Amino acid sequence: MYWLLSASPSPDGPQPPKSLEDAQDSAGEAAGWVQEHWSDWLATGLRIVFVCAVAIVLRYLIRRAITQLITRMNRRAEIADSGNALRGLLVSGERRRQRSQAIGSILRSVASFVIMGTAAMTVLSGLGINLAPLLASAGVAGVALGFGARDLVKDILAGMFMLLEDQYGVGDRVDAGEVSGVVLEIGLRVTQLRGDGGEIWYIRNGEIKRIGNLSQGWSMASLEVRVRADEDLDEVRAAIEAVGEEMGKESPWDEILWEPVQLLGLDEVTLDSAVLRVSVKTMPDKNLAVERELRWRIKKALDARGIRLVDEPSLALQSSVQSVRSVPSQSPSLEK
């Protein structure tokens, strides 16, 4: 054993000690060196273990607190929606669940990155590793990555704020400017829309300057009824009100129509026509279907009462014909 302790490296390999006294001196020096530094090693090891334990416990507690916070917020929203039937129709449980999962995942990832990164830096510093070159290299790499991937960072930040502000969710019909459609998926970088023709649009979140959500709140169905100027307007009003009352009692329109059909009055009066404005508040994204059904029913009701409708092209044609007829005919005069 003393031979192993006293062995010194040499070009020809380890050599045995020359005497027992040399072996004892080498063993004493080794024991003294270990005794001198063992307290530092023990303190460093305990510090590293303590930092790792604190980081693991803190990460677990913060992630659990975030999960409980998201769950509590969902529970409060469900309780509030149970007392408000209208709001319960606007915000579905599936949409709320997807949004809460996305927000919770982002917060947990950020918390884990910050805590574990700080713990790793503390451990490396405790081992005596100089962090200045590492931090300088990381700073240069971060600046280069920031310049090279600034669009990516912009898209991710925009996606995070869209989720946090609940601007739209999966299943909503939105107008993103150049394209519009139904939201299929919301990512941190890209939002997917299903267009009216079945195509799928991939829109970078950072490129969305403005967006209109057609599925939040309510929609308004509005249409014009243009009749001849000599028609009985009271008869027209009675026909439209009867159509609205009948439509509000039939399924599925009794759920889609959130208010009675209203005849707002005369919107325009000319020598040839009178325009009446009809509107009704509907379920989100159901206004086009309500407008088509109202046109169908109003047309049939007016035909049954013998009330004639006119359109703008025919009016323009009649006006042009009348203007031509109103011009006096002039015959060229013969010079004598």
Short mmCIF file of C-alpha atoms in Angstrom, two decimals:
data_model
loop_
_atom_site.label_atom_id
_atom_site.label_comp_id
_atom_site.label_asym_id
_atom_site.label_seq_id
_atom_site.Cartn_x
_atom_site.Cartn_y
_atom_site.Cartn_z
CA MET A 1 0.00 0.00 0.00
CA TYR A 2 2.79 2.40 0.90
CA TRP A 3 4.35 1.60 -2.49
CA LEU A 4 1.22 2.85 -4.26
CA LEU A 5 1.13 6.03 -2.18
CA SER A 6 4.74 6.84 -2.76
CA ALA A 7 4.83 5.91 -6.42
CA SER A 8 5.87 8.87 -8.55
CA PRO A 9 5.51 9.15 -12.31
CA SER A 10 8.62 8.61 -14.33
CA PRO A 11 9.46 8.01 -17.94
CA ASP A 12 10.06 4.35 -17.23
CA GLY A 13 6.85 3.87 -15.22
CA PRO A 14 6.14 3.81 -11.47
CA GLN A 15 9.12 3.02 -9.31
CA PRO A 16 9.01 1.46 -5.85
CA PRO A 17 10.10 3.60 -2.88
CA LYS A 18 13.69 3.47 -1.93
CA SER A 19 12.98 3.04 1.77
CA LEU A 20 10.19 2.71 4.29
CA GLU A 21 10.80 6.23 5.59
CA ASP A 22 10.14 7.71 2.15
CA ALA A 23 6.88 5.83 1.93
CA GLN A 24 5.79 7.09 5.34
CA ASP A 25 6.65 10.66 4.39
CA SER A 26 4.66 10.43 1.14
CA ALA A 27 1.67 8.94 2.95
CA GLY A 28 1.84 11.67 5.55
CA GLU A 29 1.94 14.37 2.91
CA ALA A 30 -1.05 12.86 1.09
CA ALA A 31 -3.01 12.55 4.30
CA GLY A 32 -2.18 16.12 5.24
CA TRP A 33 -3.25 17.41 1.85
CA VAL A 34 -6.54 15.51 2.06
CA GLN A 35 -7.10 16.70 5.61
CA GLU A 36 -6.39 20.25 4.55
CA HIS A 37 -8.87 20.30 1.69
CA TRP A 38 -11.55 17.88 2.76
CA SER A 39 -13.51 20.61 4.53
CA ASP A 40 -13.59 22.69 1.33
CA TRP A 41 -14.73 19.69 -0.68
CA LEU A 42 -17.41 18.87 1.85
CA ALA A 43 -18.65 22.45 1.93
CA THR A 44 -18.71 22.66 -1.86
CA GLY A 45 -20.54 19.34 -2.16
CA LEU A 46 -23.09 20.31 0.45
CA ARG A 47 -23.59 23.65 -1.27
CA ILE A 48 -24.19 21.97 -4.61
CA VAL A 49 -26.63 19.47 -3.09
CA PHE A 50 -28.44 22.28 -1.29
CA VAL A 51 -28.72 24.40 -4.45
CA CYS A 52 -30.03 21.45 -6.50
CA ALA A 53 -32.53 20.50 -3.80
CA VAL A 54 -33.79 24.07 -3.47
CA ALA A 55 -34.10 24.40 -7.27
CA ILE A 56 -36.05 21.13 -7.59
CA VAL A 57 -38.40 21.99 -4.71
CA LEU A 58 -38.92 25.55 -5.92
CA ARG A 59 -39.60 24.37 -9.49
CA TYR A 60 -42.15 21.86 -8.22
CA LEU A 61 -43.92 24.41 -6.01
CA ILE A 62 -44.08 27.09 -8.71
CA ARG A 63 -45.33 24.68 -11.38
CA ARG A 64 -47.97 23.38 -8.98
CA ALA A 65 -49.01 26.93 -8.07
CA ILE A 66 -49.37 27.82 -11.76
CA THR A 67 -51.48 24.72 -12.38
CA GLN A 68 -53.73 25.48 -9.39
CA LEU A 69 -54.07 29.11 -10.49
CA ILE A 70 -55.17 28.11 -14.00
CA THR A 71 -57.61 25.55 -12.57
CA ARG A 72 -59.07 28.10 -10.16
CA MET A 73 -59.52 30.64 -12.93
CA ASN A 74 -61.33 28.06 -15.08
CA ARG A 75 -63.57 27.10 -12.18
CA ARG A 76 -64.52 30.73 -11.51
CA ALA A 77 -65.24 31.26 -15.20
CA GLU A 78 -67.46 28.17 -15.27
CA ILE A 79 -69.38 29.37 -12.22
CA ALA A 80 -69.86 32.79 -13.81
CA ASP A 81 -70.97 31.21 -17.09
CA SER A 82 -73.49 28.97 -15.32
CA GLY A 83 -75.36 32.08 -14.17
CA ASN A 84 -75.19 33.72 -17.57
CA ALA A 85 -76.60 31.61 -20.37
CA LEU A 86 -75.61 34.11 -23.03
CA ARG A 87 -71.98 34.14 -22.00
CA GLY A 88 -72.01 30.36 -21.75
CA LEU A 89 -72.91 30.20 -25.43
CA LEU A 90 -70.12 32.59 -26.35
CA VAL A 91 -67.23 30.85 -24.59
CA SER A 92 -67.19 27.07 -24.84
CA GLY A 93 -65.48 24.83 -22.33
CA GLU A 94 -63.24 23.32 -24.97
CA ARG A 95 -61.93 26.71 -26.03
CA ARG A 96 -61.31 27.72 -22.43
CA ARG A 97 -59.49 24.44 -21.78
CA GLN A 98 -57.20 24.85 -24.80
CA ARG A 99 -56.36 28.43 -23.89
CA SER A 100 -55.63 27.59 -20.26
CA GLN A 101 -53.42 24.67 -21.28
CA ALA A 102 -51.41 26.86 -23.63
CA ILE A 103 -50.96 29.64 -21.07
CA GLY A 104 -50.09 27.17 -18.30
CA SER A 105 -47.53 25.42 -20.51
CA ILE A 106 -45.82 28.71 -21.35
CA LEU A 107 -45.68 29.86 -17.72
CA ARG A 108 -44.37 26.50 -16.49
CA SER A 109 -41.70 26.39 -19.19
CA VAL A 110 -40.53 29.92 -18.40
CA ALA A 111 -40.43 29.18 -14.67
CA SER A 112 -38.46 25.94 -15.19
CA PHE A 113 -35.97 27.65 -17.50
CA VAL A 114 -35.31 30.52 -15.08
CA ILE A 115 -35.00 28.33 -11.97
CA MET A 116 -32.87 25.55 -13.48
CA GLY A 117 -30.69 28.03 -15.36
CA THR A 118 -29.98 29.97 -12.18
CA ALA A 119 -29.21 26.75 -10.31
CA ALA A 120 -26.81 25.60 -13.05
CA MET A 121 -24.94 28.90 -12.96
CA THR A 122 -24.68 28.70 -9.16
CA VAL A 123 -23.32 25.14 -9.29
CA LEU A 124 -20.71 26.03 -11.91
CA SER A 125 -19.65 29.02 -9.86
CA GLY A 126 -19.34 26.82 -6.76
CA LEU A 127 -17.06 24.43 -8.66
CA GLY A 128 -14.69 27.28 -9.35
CA ILE A 129 -15.45 27.62 -13.05
CA ASN A 130 -15.07 31.14 -14.37
CA LEU A 131 -18.44 32.14 -15.82
CA ALA A 132 -17.30 35.39 -17.41
CA PRO A 133 -16.18 33.82 -20.75
CA LEU A 134 -19.30 31.64 -20.80
CA LEU A 135 -21.62 34.58 -20.18
CA ALA A 136 -19.76 36.69 -22.75
CA SER A 137 -20.09 33.93 -25.36
CA ALA A 138 -23.75 33.46 -24.51
CA GLY A 139 -24.32 37.22 -24.82
CA VAL A 140 -22.68 37.36 -28.25
CA ALA A 141 -24.63 34.30 -29.40
CA GLY A 142 -27.84 35.82 -28.05
CA VAL A 143 -27.26 39.08 -29.92
CA ALA A 144 -26.47 37.20 -33.15
CA LEU A 145 -29.53 34.99 -32.70
CA GLY A 146 -31.66 38.03 -31.94
CA PHE A 147 -30.63 39.75 -35.17
CA GLY A 148 -30.97 36.60 -37.24
CA ALA A 149 -34.26 35.41 -35.73
CA ARG A 150 -35.95 38.71 -34.93
CA ASP A 151 -38.98 37.72 -37.00
CA LEU A 152 -39.26 34.47 -35.06
CA VAL A 153 -39.06 36.30 -31.74
CA LYS A 154 -41.68 38.77 -32.99
CA ASP A 155 -44.03 35.94 -33.98
CA ILE A 156 -43.62 34.16 -30.64
CA LEU A 157 -44.24 37.32 -28.59
CA ALA A 158 -47.32 38.15 -30.68
CA GLY A 159 -48.64 34.60 -30.21
CA MET A 160 -48.16 34.79 -26.44
CA PHE A 161 -50.09 38.07 -26.19
CA MET A 162 -52.87 36.71 -28.42
CA LEU A 163 -53.30 33.78 -26.05
CA LEU A 164 -53.07 35.87 -22.89
CA GLU A 165 -55.56 38.46 -24.18
CA ASP A 166 -57.91 35.80 -25.61
CA GLN A 167 -58.25 37.65 -28.90
CA TYR A 168 -59.61 34.54 -30.63
CA GLY A 169 -59.80 30.80 -30.07
CA VAL A 170 -60.15 27.54 -31.92
CA GLY A 171 -63.48 27.49 -33.77
CA ASP A 172 -63.83 31.27 -34.03
CA ARG A 173 -64.40 32.87 -37.40
CA VAL A 174 -61.95 35.73 -37.87
CA ASP A 175 -61.02 38.31 -40.48
CA ALA A 176 -57.24 38.72 -40.55
CA GLY A 177 -57.14 41.33 -43.29
CA GLU A 178 -56.06 39.57 -46.46
CA VAL A 179 -57.68 36.25 -45.51
CA SER A 180 -60.59 35.15 -43.36
CA GLY A 181 -61.84 31.82 -42.10
CA VAL A 182 -62.33 29.54 -39.11
CA VAL A 183 -59.44 29.13 -36.66
CA LEU A 184 -58.12 25.56 -36.71
CA GLU A 185 -55.08 25.88 -34.47
CA ILE A 186 -53.26 28.60 -32.58
CA GLY A 187 -49.51 28.24 -32.14
CA LEU A 188 -46.91 30.52 -30.68
CA ARG A 189 -45.58 31.22 -34.18
CA VAL A 190 -48.34 30.41 -36.68
CA THR A 191 -52.15 30.54 -36.71
CA GLN A 192 -54.04 28.17 -39.03
CA LEU A 193 -57.29 29.27 -40.68
CA ARG A 194 -59.74 27.25 -42.79
CA GLY A 195 -60.96 29.44 -45.63
CA ASP A 196 -64.43 29.49 -47.14
CA GLY A 197 -63.21 27.39 -50.07
CA GLY A 198 -61.68 24.72 -47.84
CA GLU A 199 -58.11 25.97 -48.12
CA ILE A 200 -55.87 26.20 -45.05
CA TRP A 201 -54.06 29.48 -44.45
CA TYR A 202 -50.91 29.65 -42.32
CA ILE A 203 -50.50 33.15 -40.91
CA ARG A 204 -47.48 34.25 -38.92
CA ASN A 205 -48.62 35.87 -35.70
CA GLY A 206 -46.16 38.72 -36.04
CA GLU A 207 -47.63 39.67 -39.43
CA ILE A 208 -51.19 40.08 -38.13
CA LYS A 209 -51.73 43.84 -37.86
CA ARG A 210 -55.42 43.74 -37.12
CA ILE A 211 -57.97 40.99 -36.68
CA GLY A 212 -61.74 40.94 -36.46
CA ASN A 213 -63.39 38.19 -34.42
CA LEU A 214 -66.80 37.41 -35.89
CA SER A 215 -67.66 34.82 -33.23
CA GLN A 216 -67.53 36.86 -30.04
CA GLY A 217 -70.44 38.76 -28.55
CA TRP A 218 -73.22 38.76 -31.12
CA SER A 219 -73.87 39.44 -34.79
CA MET A 220 -76.33 41.73 -36.50
CA ALA A 221 -78.35 40.64 -39.51
CA SER A 222 -79.42 43.64 -41.59
CA LEU A 223 -81.17 43.85 -44.94
CA GLU A 224 -83.05 46.31 -47.11
CA VAL A 225 -86.54 45.83 -48.49
CA ARG A 226 -87.08 48.00 -51.56
CA VAL A 227 -90.70 48.37 -52.68
CA ARG A 228 -92.41 50.65 -55.14
CA ALA A 229 -93.16 54.13 -53.89
CA ASP A 230 -96.93 53.77 -54.43
CA GLU A 231 -97.23 50.67 -52.20
CA ASP A 232 -99.03 50.80 -48.87
CA LEU A 233 -96.22 51.06 -46.30
CA ASP A 234 -98.51 49.99 -43.45
CA GLU A 235 -99.20 46.77 -45.34
CA VAL A 236 -95.48 46.27 -45.87
CA ARG A 237 -94.82 46.82 -42.17
CA ALA A 238 -97.51 44.31 -41.20
CA ALA A 239 -96.05 41.68 -43.56
CA ILE A 240 -92.50 42.10 -42.23
CA GLU A 241 -93.58 42.03 -38.59
CA ALA A 242 -95.61 38.88 -39.21
CA VAL A 243 -92.61 37.21 -40.82
CA GLY A 244 -90.36 38.14 -37.88
CA GLU A 245 -92.84 36.89 -35.30
CA GLU A 246 -93.38 33.61 -37.12
CA MET A 247 -89.65 33.05 -37.64
CA GLY A 248 -88.88 33.69 -33.97
CA LYS A 249 -91.17 30.84 -32.92
CA GLU A 250 -89.78 28.18 -35.25
CA SER A 251 -86.79 25.93 -34.66
CA PRO A 252 -83.84 26.44 -35.01
CA TRP A 253 -84.39 30.18 -35.46
CA ASP A 254 -85.80 30.56 -31.95
CA GLU A 255 -82.28 29.89 -30.61
CA ILE A 256 -80.38 31.76 -33.30
CA LEU A 257 -82.46 34.95 -33.02
CA TRP A 258 -81.57 36.68 -29.76
CA GLU A 259 -84.01 39.57 -30.23
CA PRO A 260 -87.24 40.08 -32.17
CA VAL A 261 -86.98 41.17 -35.79
CA GLN A 262 -87.17 44.96 -35.92
CA LEU A 263 -88.34 47.18 -38.74
CA LEU A 264 -86.26 50.30 -38.23
CA GLY A 265 -88.27 52.40 -40.66
CA LEU A 266 -87.70 54.13 -43.98
CA ASP A 267 -84.07 54.27 -44.92
CA GLU A 268 -84.52 55.95 -48.29
CA VAL A 269 -87.41 57.42 -50.28
CA THR A 270 -87.34 58.33 -53.97
CA LEU A 271 -89.92 59.01 -56.63
CA ASP A 272 -89.86 55.37 -57.70
CA SER A 273 -89.09 53.36 -54.55
CA ALA A 274 -89.09 53.24 -50.78
CA VAL A 275 -86.36 51.38 -48.86
CA LEU A 276 -87.14 49.88 -45.45
CA ARG A 277 -84.37 48.71 -43.11
CA VAL A 278 -84.83 45.42 -41.21
CA SER A 279 -82.39 44.18 -38.56
CA VAL A 280 -82.15 41.55 -35.83
CA LYS A 281 -79.49 40.50 -33.31
CA THR A 282 -78.33 36.92 -33.84
CA MET A 283 -75.99 34.31 -32.49
CA PRO A 284 -72.35 34.95 -33.46
CA ASP A 285 -71.51 34.11 -37.08
CA LYS A 286 -75.16 33.32 -37.91
CA ASN A 287 -76.12 36.67 -39.43
CA LEU A 288 -75.69 35.58 -43.07
CA ALA A 289 -77.96 32.57 -42.63
CA VAL A 290 -80.58 34.76 -40.92
CA GLU A 291 -80.41 37.35 -43.71
CA ARG A 292 -80.99 34.69 -46.39
CA GLU A 293 -83.92 33.20 -44.51
CA LEU A 294 -85.47 36.62 -43.89
CA ARG A 295 -85.20 37.56 -47.56
CA TRP A 296 -86.88 34.30 -48.52
CA ARG A 297 -89.76 34.72 -46.08
CA ILE A 298 -90.28 38.44 -46.71
CA LYS A 299 -90.37 37.88 -50.47
CA LYS A 300 -93.04 35.19 -50.11
CA ALA A 301 -95.07 37.31 -47.66
CA LEU A 302 -95.01 40.36 -49.92
CA ASP A 303 -95.94 38.30 -52.97
CA ALA A 304 -98.88 36.85 -51.07
CA ARG A 305 -100.10 40.38 -50.33
CA GLY A 306 -99.55 41.60 -53.87
CA ILE A 307 -96.75 44.00 -52.93
CA ARG A 308 -94.19 44.50 -55.68
CA LEU A 309 -90.47 44.74 -55.11
CA VAL A 310 -88.03 46.73 -57.20
CA ASP A 311 -84.27 46.69 -57.49
CA GLU A 312 -81.66 49.30 -58.24
CA PRO A 313 -80.82 48.17 -61.81
CA SER A 314 -84.44 48.44 -62.90
CA LEU A 315 -84.69 51.83 -61.25
CA ALA A 316 -81.60 53.00 -63.07
CA LEU A 317 -83.04 51.71 -66.34
CA GLN A 318 -86.37 53.43 -65.71
CA SER A 319 -84.61 56.69 -64.84
CA SER A 320 -82.53 56.56 -68.02
CA VAL A 321 -85.63 55.86 -70.12
CA GLN A 322 -87.52 58.72 -68.48
CA SER A 323 -84.60 61.08 -69.00
CA VAL A 324 -84.44 60.14 -72.67
CA ARG A 325 -88.17 60.66 -73.07
CA SER A 326 -88.01 64.01 -71.30
CA VAL A 327 -85.51 65.41 -73.83
CA PRO A 328 -87.50 67.37 -76.48
CA SER A 329 -86.95 66.24 -80.01
CA GLN A 330 -85.32 68.85 -82.18
CA SER A 331 -85.35 68.80 -85.96
CA PRO A 332 -82.50 70.40 -87.79
CA SER A 333 -83.41 73.74 -89.24
CA LEU A 334 -82.86 74.37 -92.92
CA GLU A 335 -81.06 77.49 -93.83
CA LYS A 336 -82.70 79.38 -96.44
#
